[in-house]
Short mmCIF file of C-alpha atoms and ligand atoms in Angstrom, two decimals:
data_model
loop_
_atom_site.label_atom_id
_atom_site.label_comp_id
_atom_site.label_asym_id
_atom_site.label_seq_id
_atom_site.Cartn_x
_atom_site.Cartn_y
_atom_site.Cartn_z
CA UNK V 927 -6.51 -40.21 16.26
CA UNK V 928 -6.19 -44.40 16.74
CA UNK V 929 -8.47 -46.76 15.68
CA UNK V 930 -9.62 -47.39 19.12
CA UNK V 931 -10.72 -43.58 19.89
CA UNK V 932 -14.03 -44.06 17.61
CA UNK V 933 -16.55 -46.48 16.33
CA UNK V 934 -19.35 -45.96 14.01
CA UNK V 935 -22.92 -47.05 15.55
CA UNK V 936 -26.23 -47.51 14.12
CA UNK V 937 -28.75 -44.98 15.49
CA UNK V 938 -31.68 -47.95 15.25
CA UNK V 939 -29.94 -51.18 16.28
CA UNK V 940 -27.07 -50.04 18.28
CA UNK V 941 -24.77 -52.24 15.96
CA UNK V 942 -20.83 -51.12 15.99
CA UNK V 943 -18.29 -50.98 12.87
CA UNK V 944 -15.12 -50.56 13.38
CA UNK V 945 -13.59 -47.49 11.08
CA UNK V 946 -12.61 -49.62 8.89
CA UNK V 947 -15.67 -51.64 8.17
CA UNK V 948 -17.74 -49.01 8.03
CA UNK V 949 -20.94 -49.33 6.04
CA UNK V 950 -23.32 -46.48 4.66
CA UNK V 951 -26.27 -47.36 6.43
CA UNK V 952 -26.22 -50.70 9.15
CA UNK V 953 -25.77 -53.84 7.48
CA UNK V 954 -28.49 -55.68 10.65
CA UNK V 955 -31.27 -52.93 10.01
CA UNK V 956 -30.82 -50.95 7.52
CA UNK V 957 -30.57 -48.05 9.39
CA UNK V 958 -28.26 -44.48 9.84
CA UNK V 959 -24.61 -44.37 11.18
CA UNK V 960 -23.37 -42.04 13.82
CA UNK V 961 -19.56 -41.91 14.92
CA UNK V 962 -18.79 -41.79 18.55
CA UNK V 963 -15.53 -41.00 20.29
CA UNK V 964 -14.27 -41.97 23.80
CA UNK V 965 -15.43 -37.50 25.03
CA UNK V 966 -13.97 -38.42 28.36
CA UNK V 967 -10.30 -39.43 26.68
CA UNK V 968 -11.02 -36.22 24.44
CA UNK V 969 -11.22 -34.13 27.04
CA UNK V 970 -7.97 -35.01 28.47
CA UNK V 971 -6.39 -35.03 25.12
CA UNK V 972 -7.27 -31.63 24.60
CA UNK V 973 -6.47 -30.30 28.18
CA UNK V 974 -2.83 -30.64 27.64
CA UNK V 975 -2.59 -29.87 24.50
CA UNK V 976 -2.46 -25.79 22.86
CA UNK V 977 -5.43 -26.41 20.49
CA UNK V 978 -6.82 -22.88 21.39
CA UNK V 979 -4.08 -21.38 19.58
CA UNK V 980 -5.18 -22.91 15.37
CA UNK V 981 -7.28 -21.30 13.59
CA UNK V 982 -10.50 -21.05 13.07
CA UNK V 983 -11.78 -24.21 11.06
CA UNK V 984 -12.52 -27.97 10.70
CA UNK V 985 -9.52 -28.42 11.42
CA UNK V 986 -9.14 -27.18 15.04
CA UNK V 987 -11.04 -29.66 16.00
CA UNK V 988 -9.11 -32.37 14.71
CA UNK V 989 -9.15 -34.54 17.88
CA UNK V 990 -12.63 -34.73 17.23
CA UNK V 991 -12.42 -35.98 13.75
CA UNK V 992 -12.30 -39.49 12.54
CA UNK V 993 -9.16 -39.43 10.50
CA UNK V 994 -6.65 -42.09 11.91
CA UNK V 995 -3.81 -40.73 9.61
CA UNK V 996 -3.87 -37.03 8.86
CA UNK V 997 -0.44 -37.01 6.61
CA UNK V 998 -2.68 -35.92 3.71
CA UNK V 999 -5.38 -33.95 4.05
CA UNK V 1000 -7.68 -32.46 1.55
CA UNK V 1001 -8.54 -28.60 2.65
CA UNK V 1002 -9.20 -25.65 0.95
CA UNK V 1003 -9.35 -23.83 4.33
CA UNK V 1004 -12.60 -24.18 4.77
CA UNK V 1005 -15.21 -23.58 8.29
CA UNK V 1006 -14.06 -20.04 9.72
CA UNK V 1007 -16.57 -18.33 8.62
CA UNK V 1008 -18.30 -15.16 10.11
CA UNK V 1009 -21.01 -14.64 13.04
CA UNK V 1010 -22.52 -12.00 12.32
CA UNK V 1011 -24.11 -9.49 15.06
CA UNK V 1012 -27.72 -8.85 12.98
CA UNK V 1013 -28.27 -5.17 14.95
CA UNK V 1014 -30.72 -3.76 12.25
CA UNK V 1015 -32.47 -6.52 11.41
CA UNK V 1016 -32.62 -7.76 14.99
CA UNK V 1017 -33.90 -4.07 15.74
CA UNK V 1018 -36.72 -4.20 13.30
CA UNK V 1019 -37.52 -8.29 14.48
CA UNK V 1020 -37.58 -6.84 17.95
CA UNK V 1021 -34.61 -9.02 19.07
CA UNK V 1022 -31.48 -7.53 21.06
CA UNK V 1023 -29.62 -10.97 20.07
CA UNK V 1024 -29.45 -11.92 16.79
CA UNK V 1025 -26.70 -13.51 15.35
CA UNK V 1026 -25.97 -14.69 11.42
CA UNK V 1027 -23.58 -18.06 10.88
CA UNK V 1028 -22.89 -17.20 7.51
CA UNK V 1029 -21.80 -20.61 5.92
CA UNK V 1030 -21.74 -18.84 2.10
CA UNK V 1031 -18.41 -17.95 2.79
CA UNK V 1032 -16.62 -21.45 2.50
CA UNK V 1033 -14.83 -22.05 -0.29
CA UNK V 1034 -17.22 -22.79 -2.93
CA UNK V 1035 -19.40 -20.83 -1.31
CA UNK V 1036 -21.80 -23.16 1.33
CA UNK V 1037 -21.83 -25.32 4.37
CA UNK V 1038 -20.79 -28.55 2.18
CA UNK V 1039 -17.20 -27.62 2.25
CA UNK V 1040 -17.00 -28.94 5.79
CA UNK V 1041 -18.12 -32.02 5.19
CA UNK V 1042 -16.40 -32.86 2.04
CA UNK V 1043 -13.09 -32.24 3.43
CA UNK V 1044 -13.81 -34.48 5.45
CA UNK V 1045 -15.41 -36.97 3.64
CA UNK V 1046 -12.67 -36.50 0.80
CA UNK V 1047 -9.95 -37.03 2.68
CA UNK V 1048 -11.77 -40.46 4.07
CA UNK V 1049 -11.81 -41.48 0.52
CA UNK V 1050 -8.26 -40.73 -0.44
CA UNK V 1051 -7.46 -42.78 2.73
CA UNK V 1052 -8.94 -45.62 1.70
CA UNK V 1053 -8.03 -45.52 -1.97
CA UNK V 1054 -11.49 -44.90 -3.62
CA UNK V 1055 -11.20 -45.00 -7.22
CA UNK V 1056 -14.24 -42.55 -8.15
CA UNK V 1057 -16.32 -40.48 -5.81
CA UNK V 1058 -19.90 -39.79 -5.99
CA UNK V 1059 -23.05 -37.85 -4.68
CA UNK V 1060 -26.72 -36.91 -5.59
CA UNK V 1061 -27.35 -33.00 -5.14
CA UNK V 1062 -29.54 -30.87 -5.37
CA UNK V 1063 -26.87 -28.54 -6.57
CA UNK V 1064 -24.07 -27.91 -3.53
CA UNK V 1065 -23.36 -31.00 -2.37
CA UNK V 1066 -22.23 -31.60 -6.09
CA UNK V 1067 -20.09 -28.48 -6.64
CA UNK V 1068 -18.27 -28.84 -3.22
CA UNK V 1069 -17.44 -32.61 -4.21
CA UNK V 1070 -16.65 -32.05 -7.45
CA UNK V 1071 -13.76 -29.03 -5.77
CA UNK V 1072 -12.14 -31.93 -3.43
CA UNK V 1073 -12.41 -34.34 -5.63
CA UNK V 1074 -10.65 -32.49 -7.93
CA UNK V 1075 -7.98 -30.97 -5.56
CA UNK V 1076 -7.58 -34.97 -4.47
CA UNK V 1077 -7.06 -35.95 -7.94
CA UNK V 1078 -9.98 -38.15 -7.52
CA UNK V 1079 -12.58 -38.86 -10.50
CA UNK V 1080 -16.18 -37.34 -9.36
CA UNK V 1081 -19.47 -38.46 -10.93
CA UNK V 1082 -22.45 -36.02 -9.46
CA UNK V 1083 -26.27 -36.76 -10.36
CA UNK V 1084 -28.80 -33.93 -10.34
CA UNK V 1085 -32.37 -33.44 -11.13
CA UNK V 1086 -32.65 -32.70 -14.53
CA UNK V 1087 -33.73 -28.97 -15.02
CA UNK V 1088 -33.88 -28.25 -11.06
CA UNK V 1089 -30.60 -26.65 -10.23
CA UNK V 1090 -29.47 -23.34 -9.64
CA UNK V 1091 -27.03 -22.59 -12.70
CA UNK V 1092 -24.43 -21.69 -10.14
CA UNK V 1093 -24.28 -24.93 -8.78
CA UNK V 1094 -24.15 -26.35 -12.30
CA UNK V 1095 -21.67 -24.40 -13.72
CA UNK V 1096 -19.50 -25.08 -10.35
CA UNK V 1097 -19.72 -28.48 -10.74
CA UNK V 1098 -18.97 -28.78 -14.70
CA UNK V 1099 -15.79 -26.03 -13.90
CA UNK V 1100 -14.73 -28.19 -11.47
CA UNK V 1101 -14.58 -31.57 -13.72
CA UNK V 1102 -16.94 -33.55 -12.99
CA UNK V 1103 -19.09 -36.14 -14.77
CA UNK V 1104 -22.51 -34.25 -14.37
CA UNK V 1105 -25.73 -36.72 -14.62
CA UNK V 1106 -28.56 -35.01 -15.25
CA UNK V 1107 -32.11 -37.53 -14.52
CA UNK V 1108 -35.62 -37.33 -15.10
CA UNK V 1109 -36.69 -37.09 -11.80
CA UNK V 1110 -36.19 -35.64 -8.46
CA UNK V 1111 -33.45 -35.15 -6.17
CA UNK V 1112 -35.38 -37.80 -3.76
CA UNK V 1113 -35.32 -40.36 -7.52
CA UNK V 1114 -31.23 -39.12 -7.74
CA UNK V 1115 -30.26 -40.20 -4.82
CA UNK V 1116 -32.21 -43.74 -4.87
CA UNK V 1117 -30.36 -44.29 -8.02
CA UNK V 1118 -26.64 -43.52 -6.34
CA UNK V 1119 -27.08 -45.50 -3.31
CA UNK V 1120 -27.96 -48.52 -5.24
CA UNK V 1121 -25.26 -48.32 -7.73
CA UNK V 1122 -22.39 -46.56 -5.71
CA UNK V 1123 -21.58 -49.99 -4.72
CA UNK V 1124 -21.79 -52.35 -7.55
CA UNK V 1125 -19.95 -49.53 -9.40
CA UNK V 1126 -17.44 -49.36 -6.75
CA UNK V 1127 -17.80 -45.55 -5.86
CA UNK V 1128 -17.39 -43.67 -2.59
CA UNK V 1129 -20.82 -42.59 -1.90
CA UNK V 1130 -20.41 -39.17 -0.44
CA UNK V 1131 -23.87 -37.42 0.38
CA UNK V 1132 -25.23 -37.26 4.01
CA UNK V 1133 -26.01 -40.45 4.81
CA UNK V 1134 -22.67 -40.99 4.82
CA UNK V 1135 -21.33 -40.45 8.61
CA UNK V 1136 -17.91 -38.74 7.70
CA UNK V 1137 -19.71 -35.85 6.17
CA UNK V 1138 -21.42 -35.28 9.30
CA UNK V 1139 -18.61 -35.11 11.39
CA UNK V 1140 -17.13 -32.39 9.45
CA UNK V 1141 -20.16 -30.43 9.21
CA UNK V 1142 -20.81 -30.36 13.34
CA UNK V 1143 -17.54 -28.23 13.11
CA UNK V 1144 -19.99 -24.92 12.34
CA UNK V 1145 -21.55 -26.14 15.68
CA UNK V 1146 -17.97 -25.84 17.56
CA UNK V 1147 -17.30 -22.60 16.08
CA UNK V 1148 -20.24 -20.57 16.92
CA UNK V 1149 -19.90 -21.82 21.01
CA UNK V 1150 -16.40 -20.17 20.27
CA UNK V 1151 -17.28 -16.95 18.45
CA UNK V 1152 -20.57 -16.68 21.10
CA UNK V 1153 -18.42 -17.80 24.14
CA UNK V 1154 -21.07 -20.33 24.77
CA UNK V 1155 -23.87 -21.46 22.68
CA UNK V 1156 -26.60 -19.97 21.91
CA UNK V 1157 -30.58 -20.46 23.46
CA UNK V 1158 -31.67 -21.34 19.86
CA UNK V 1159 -30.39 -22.29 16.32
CA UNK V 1160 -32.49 -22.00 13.71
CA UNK V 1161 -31.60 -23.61 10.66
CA UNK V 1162 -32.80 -24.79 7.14
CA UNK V 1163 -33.89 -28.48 6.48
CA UNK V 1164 -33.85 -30.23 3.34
CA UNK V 1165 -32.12 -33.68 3.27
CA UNK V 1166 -31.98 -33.42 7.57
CA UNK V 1167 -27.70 -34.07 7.41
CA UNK V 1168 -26.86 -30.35 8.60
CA UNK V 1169 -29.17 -30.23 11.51
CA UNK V 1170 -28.06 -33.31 12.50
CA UNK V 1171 -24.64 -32.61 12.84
CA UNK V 1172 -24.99 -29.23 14.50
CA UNK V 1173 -27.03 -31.07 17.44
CA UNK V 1174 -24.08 -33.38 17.46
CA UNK V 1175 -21.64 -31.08 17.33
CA UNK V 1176 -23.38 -29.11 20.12
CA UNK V 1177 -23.67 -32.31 22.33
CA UNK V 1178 -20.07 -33.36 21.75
CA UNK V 1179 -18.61 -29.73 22.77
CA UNK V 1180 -21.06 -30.41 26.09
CA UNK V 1181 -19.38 -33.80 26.48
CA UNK V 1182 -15.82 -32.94 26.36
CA UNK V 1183 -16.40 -30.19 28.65
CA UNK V 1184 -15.69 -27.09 26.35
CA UNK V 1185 -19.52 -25.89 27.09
CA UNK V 1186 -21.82 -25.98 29.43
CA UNK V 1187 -25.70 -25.70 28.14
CA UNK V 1188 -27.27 -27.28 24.88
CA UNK V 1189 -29.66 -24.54 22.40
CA UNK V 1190 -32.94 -25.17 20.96
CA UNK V 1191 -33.02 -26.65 17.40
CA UNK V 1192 -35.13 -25.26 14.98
CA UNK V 1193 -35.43 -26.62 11.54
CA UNK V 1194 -37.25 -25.08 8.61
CA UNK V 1195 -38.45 -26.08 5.65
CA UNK V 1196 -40.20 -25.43 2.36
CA UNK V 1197 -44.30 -25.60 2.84
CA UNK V 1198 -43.98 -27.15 -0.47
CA UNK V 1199 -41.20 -29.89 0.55
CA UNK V 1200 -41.99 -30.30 4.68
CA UNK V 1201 -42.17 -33.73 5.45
CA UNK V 1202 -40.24 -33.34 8.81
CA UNK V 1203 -42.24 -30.60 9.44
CA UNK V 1204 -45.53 -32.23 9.08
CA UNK V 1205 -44.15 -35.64 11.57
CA UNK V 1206 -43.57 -33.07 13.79
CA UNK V 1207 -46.95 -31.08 14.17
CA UNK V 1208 -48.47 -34.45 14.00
CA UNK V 1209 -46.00 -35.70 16.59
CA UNK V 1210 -45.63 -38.73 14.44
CA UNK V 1211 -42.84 -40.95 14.96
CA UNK V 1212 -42.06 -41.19 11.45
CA UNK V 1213 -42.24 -39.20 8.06
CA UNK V 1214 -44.50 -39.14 5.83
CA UNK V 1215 -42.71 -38.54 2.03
CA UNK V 1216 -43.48 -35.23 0.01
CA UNK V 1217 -43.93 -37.09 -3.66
CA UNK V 1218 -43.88 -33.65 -5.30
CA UNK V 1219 -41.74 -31.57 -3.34
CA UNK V 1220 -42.39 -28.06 -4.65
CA UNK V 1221 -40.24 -24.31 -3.93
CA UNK V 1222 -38.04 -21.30 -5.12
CA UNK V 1223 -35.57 -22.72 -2.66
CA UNK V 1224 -34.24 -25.69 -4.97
CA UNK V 1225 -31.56 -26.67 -2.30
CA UNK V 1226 -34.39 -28.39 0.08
CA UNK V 1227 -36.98 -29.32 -2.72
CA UNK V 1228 -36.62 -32.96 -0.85
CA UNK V 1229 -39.74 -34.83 -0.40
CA UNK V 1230 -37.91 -37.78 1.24
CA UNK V 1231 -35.04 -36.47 3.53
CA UNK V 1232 -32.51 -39.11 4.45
CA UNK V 1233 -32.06 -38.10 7.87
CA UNK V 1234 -35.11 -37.34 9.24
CA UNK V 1235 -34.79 -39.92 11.78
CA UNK V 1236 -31.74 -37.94 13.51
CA UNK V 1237 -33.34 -34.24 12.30
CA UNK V 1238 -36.36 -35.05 14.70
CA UNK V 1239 -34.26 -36.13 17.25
CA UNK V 1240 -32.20 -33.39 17.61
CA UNK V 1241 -35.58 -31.19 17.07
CA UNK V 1242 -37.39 -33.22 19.73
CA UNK V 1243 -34.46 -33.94 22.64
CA UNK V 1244 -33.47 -29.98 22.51
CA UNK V 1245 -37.21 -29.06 22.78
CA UNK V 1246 -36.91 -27.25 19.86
CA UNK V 1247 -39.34 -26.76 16.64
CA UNK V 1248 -40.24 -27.75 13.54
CA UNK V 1249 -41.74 -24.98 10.98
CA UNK V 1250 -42.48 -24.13 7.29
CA UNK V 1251 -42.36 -20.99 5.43
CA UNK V 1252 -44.03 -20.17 1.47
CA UNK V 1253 -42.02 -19.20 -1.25
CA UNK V 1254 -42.79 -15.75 -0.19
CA UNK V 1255 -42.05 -15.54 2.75
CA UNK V 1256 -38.36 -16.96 1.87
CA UNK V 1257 -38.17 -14.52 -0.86
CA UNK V 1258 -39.15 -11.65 1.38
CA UNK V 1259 -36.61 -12.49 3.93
CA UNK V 1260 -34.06 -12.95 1.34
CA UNK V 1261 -34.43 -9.02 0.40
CA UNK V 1262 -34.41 -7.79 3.78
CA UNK V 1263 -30.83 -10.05 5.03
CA UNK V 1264 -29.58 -8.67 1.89
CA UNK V 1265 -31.15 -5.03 2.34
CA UNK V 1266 -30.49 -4.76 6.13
CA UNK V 1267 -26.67 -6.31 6.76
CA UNK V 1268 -25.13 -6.60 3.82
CA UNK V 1269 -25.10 -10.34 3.53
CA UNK V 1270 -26.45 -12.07 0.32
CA UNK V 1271 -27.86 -15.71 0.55
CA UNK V 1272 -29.52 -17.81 -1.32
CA UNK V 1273 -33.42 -18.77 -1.29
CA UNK V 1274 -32.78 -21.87 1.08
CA UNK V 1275 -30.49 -19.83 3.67
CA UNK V 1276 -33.04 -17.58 3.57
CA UNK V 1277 -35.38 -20.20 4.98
CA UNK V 1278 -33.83 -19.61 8.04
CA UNK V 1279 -34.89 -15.94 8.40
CA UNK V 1280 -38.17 -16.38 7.10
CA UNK V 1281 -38.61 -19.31 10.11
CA UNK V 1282 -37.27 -16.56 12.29
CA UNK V 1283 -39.93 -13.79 11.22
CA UNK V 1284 -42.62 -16.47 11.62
CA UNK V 1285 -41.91 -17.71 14.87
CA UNK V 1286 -41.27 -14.32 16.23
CA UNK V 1287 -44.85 -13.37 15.32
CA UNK V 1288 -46.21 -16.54 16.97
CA UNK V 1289 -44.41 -15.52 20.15
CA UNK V 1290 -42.09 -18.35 20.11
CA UNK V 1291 -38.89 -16.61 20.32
CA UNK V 1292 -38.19 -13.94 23.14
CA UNK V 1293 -36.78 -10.50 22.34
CA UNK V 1294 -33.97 -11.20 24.94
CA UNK V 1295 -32.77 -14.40 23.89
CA UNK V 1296 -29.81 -15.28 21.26
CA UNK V 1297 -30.57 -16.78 18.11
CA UNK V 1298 -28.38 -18.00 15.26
CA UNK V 1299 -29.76 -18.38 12.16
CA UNK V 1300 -27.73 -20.21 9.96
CA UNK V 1301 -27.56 -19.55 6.30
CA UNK V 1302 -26.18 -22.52 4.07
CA UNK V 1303 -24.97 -21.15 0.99
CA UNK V 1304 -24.48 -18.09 -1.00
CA UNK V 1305 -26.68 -15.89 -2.90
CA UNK V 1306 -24.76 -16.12 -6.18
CA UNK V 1307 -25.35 -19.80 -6.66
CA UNK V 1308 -28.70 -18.82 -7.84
CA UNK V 1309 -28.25 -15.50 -9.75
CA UNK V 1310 -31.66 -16.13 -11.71
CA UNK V 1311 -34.10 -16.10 -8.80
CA UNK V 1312 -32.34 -13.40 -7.01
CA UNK V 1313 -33.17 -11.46 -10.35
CA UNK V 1314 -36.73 -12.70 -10.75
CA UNK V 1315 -37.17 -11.82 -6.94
CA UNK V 1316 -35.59 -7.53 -7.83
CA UNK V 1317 -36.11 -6.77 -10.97
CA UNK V 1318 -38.64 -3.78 -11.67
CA UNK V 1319 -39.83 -3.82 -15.23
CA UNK V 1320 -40.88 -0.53 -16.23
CA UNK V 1321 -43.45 0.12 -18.96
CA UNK V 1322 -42.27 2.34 -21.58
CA UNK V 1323 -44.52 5.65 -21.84
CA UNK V 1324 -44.96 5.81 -18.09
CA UNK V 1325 -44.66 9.21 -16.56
CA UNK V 1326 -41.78 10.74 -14.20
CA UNK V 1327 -44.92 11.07 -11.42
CA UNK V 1328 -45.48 7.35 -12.06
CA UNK V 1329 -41.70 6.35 -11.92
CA UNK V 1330 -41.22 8.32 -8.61
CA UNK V 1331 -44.24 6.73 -6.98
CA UNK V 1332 -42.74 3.35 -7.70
CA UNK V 1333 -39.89 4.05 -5.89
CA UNK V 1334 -41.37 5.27 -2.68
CA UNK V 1335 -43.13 1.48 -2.51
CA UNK V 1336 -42.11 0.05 1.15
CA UNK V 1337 -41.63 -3.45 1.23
CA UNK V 1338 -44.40 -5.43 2.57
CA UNK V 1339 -44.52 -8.32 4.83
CA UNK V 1340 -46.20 -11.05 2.76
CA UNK V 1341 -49.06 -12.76 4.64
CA UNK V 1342 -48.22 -15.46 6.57
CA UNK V 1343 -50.37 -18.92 5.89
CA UNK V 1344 -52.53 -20.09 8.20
N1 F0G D 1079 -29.18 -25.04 2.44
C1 F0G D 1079 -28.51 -25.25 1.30
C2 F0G D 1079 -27.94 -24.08 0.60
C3 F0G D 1079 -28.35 -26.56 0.81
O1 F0G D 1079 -27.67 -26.75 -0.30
C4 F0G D 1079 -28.93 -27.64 1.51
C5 F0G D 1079 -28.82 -29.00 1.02
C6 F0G D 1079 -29.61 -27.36 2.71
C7 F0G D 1079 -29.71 -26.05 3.14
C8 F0G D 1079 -30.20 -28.42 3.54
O2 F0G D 1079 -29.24 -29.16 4.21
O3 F0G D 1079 -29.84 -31.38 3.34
O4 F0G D 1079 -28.34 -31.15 5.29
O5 F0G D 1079 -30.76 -30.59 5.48
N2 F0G D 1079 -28.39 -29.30 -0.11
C9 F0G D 1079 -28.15 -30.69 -0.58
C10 F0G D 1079 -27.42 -30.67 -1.90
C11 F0G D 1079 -29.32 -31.57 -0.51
O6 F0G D 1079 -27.52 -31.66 -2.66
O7 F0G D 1079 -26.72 -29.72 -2.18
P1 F0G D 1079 -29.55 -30.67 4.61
#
């Protein structure tokens, strides 16, 4: 790809950078980048050449990448991953079409592997001497594994206390320079924007438009594995990057004519961390910020998402919607993904499920259409919830009858909130 086949442009102003000038946010207003290609040269491009014959993976769709030299590329094969045909589950949901996108299978096991290989390889491109991210946990170990396979030095800054010891252990394995703060993930990444720069560090979370483009890749594959895409997505929100993408990526297979209709959006998040949630039921332009975000699914504890200025669009233009689920309700949905097909997740994929079960009862989803949930990372990154959520202490000096009884208990829907 040339210099000339993409341009980075601020979502608020409309302000272009060139690829090589490109900012985090827009240097006029402050505002998000989005890269955009010339579809209609794409679309030639790819008409003559035998792209249908790679592999699944980022990589595929490398003509709609913004790398303008490819020579070295950091991979660890990751995208691929499975779409899973939910027949039990969807049975028991009452849906003939439900499909898993099951993004715990990348290489360190969630959805940020897409992006990073991306965004990595940007910064070995331009020579950046450290790399650096706030996380609430993946974003962290995935950097941390490219920066590592780049040979790049990775500093990653966490909440303090708030991370799933997967995550942690992932990222420490891995070599990084782990920075724990007092504070929240929303605090953690206020800190790294304002010091990425003065300490001369490739800032590589979400606001950053190169992560995007490799993440919209998941969107590519599922039109693929579906043979179109689907009526509806539903998908976990925390810091809004990964919904955003998807509704690019969507848009972008649209535009360069390898599909022909757009799905519904649907974002979830925590009831305890839902500020997207709550601009939408309001249908408020803007957010207001969580200042305590609050659940079991640690991933999207995010009071302030970045991108929740592209997460509504993508929510509002595809006439999708917005919804929260409890702590229980994630938990719950967690066991029965795990129970049903055979697919461990962790609390925040879960989310996606749990939206699924909620808007099902509300009659917003129709038995006949096809859904994708997506689920974001895997189950072992969080070992000790998973545990909480299964284990069955038993009191010693109870009887056989009282033992048996136990394990006849059905699993019960917990109730939904009002
Ligand atoms: N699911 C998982 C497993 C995540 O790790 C995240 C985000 C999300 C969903 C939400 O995606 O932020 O693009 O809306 N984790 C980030 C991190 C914030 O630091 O690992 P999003």
């Amino acid at each position: 790809m040339t210099e000339e086949d993409f341009q980075a442009e601020c979502i608020g102003c409309g302000n272009k950078y060139s690829p090589d000038k490109t900012p985090y946010v827009c240097d006029v207003c402050g505002d998000l980048l989005e890269i955009k290609y010339d579809c209609r040269r794409i679309a030639d491009q790819l008409s003559k050449l035998g792209w249908t014959s790679r592999s699944l993976g980022v990589w595929r769709y490398s003509e709609l990448l913004p790398i303008q030299d490819s020579k070295e590329i950091v991979t660890l094969n990751e995208g691929g991953t499975s779409l899973y045909h939910c027949r039990k589950l969807g049975f028991k949901l009452g849906l003939k079409n439900l499909f898993v996108k099951n993004e715990g299978e990348n290489p360190t096991g969630s959805f940020k592997d897409r992006g990073m290989t991306v965004g990595v390889t940007e910064a070995l491109r331009i020579g950046a001497k450290a790399v650096t991210c706030a996380s609430t946990g993946n974003t962290a170990s995935s950097l941390a594994a490219y920066a590592a396979r780049a040979g790049i030095p990775c500093v990653v800054v966490i909440p303090s206390g708030k991370i799933a010891l997967g995550k942690l252990a992932q990222a420490m394995m891995y070599g990084a320079k782990v920075i724990s703060v007092r504070g929240n993930f929303d605090e953690a990444l206020e800190l790294v924007m304002e010091s990425c720069d003065q300490l001369g560090f490739y800032l590589l979370n979400s606001v950053n438009p190169y992560r995007i483009e490799g993440q919209k890749t998941a969107a590519f594959e599922i039109c693929e594995q579906l043979g179109s895409p689907p009526e509806t997505l539903i998908i976990p929100v925390g810091n809004a990057g990964n919904i955003s993408a998807y509704w690019k990526g969507f848009k972008e297979f649209l535009s360069v004519g390898l599909s022909k209709e757009l799905p519904r959006m649907i974002g979830i998040q925590a009831v305890g961390a839902s500020p997207i949630v709550n601009a939408f039921k309001r249908h408020s332009e803007a957010i207001e910020p969580v200042q305590s975000p609050e659940t079991v699914a640690t991933a999207i504890r995010i009071g302030h998402p970045i991108s929740w200025k592209k997460a509504l669009r993508a929510i509002r233009e595809s006439k999708g919607v917005a919804e929260s689920v409890t702590d229980a309700e994630i938990l719950y949905a967690q066991k029965l993904l795990a129970r049903d097909e055979g697919l461990f997740v962790e609390p925040a994929s879960a989310a996606s499920i749990a939206g699924l079960i909620r808007l099902k009862d509300q009659g917003e989803i129709d038995p006949n259409e096809t859904v994708v949930c997506v689920t974001t990372g895997h189950g072992l990154k969080d070992p000790e919830t998973a545990i909480k959520s299964c284990e069955e202490v038993v009191e010693i000096g109870r009887s056989v009858e009282e033992l048996a009884d136990s394990l006849k208990v059905p699993m019960k829907m917990p109730a939904t909130q009002a």
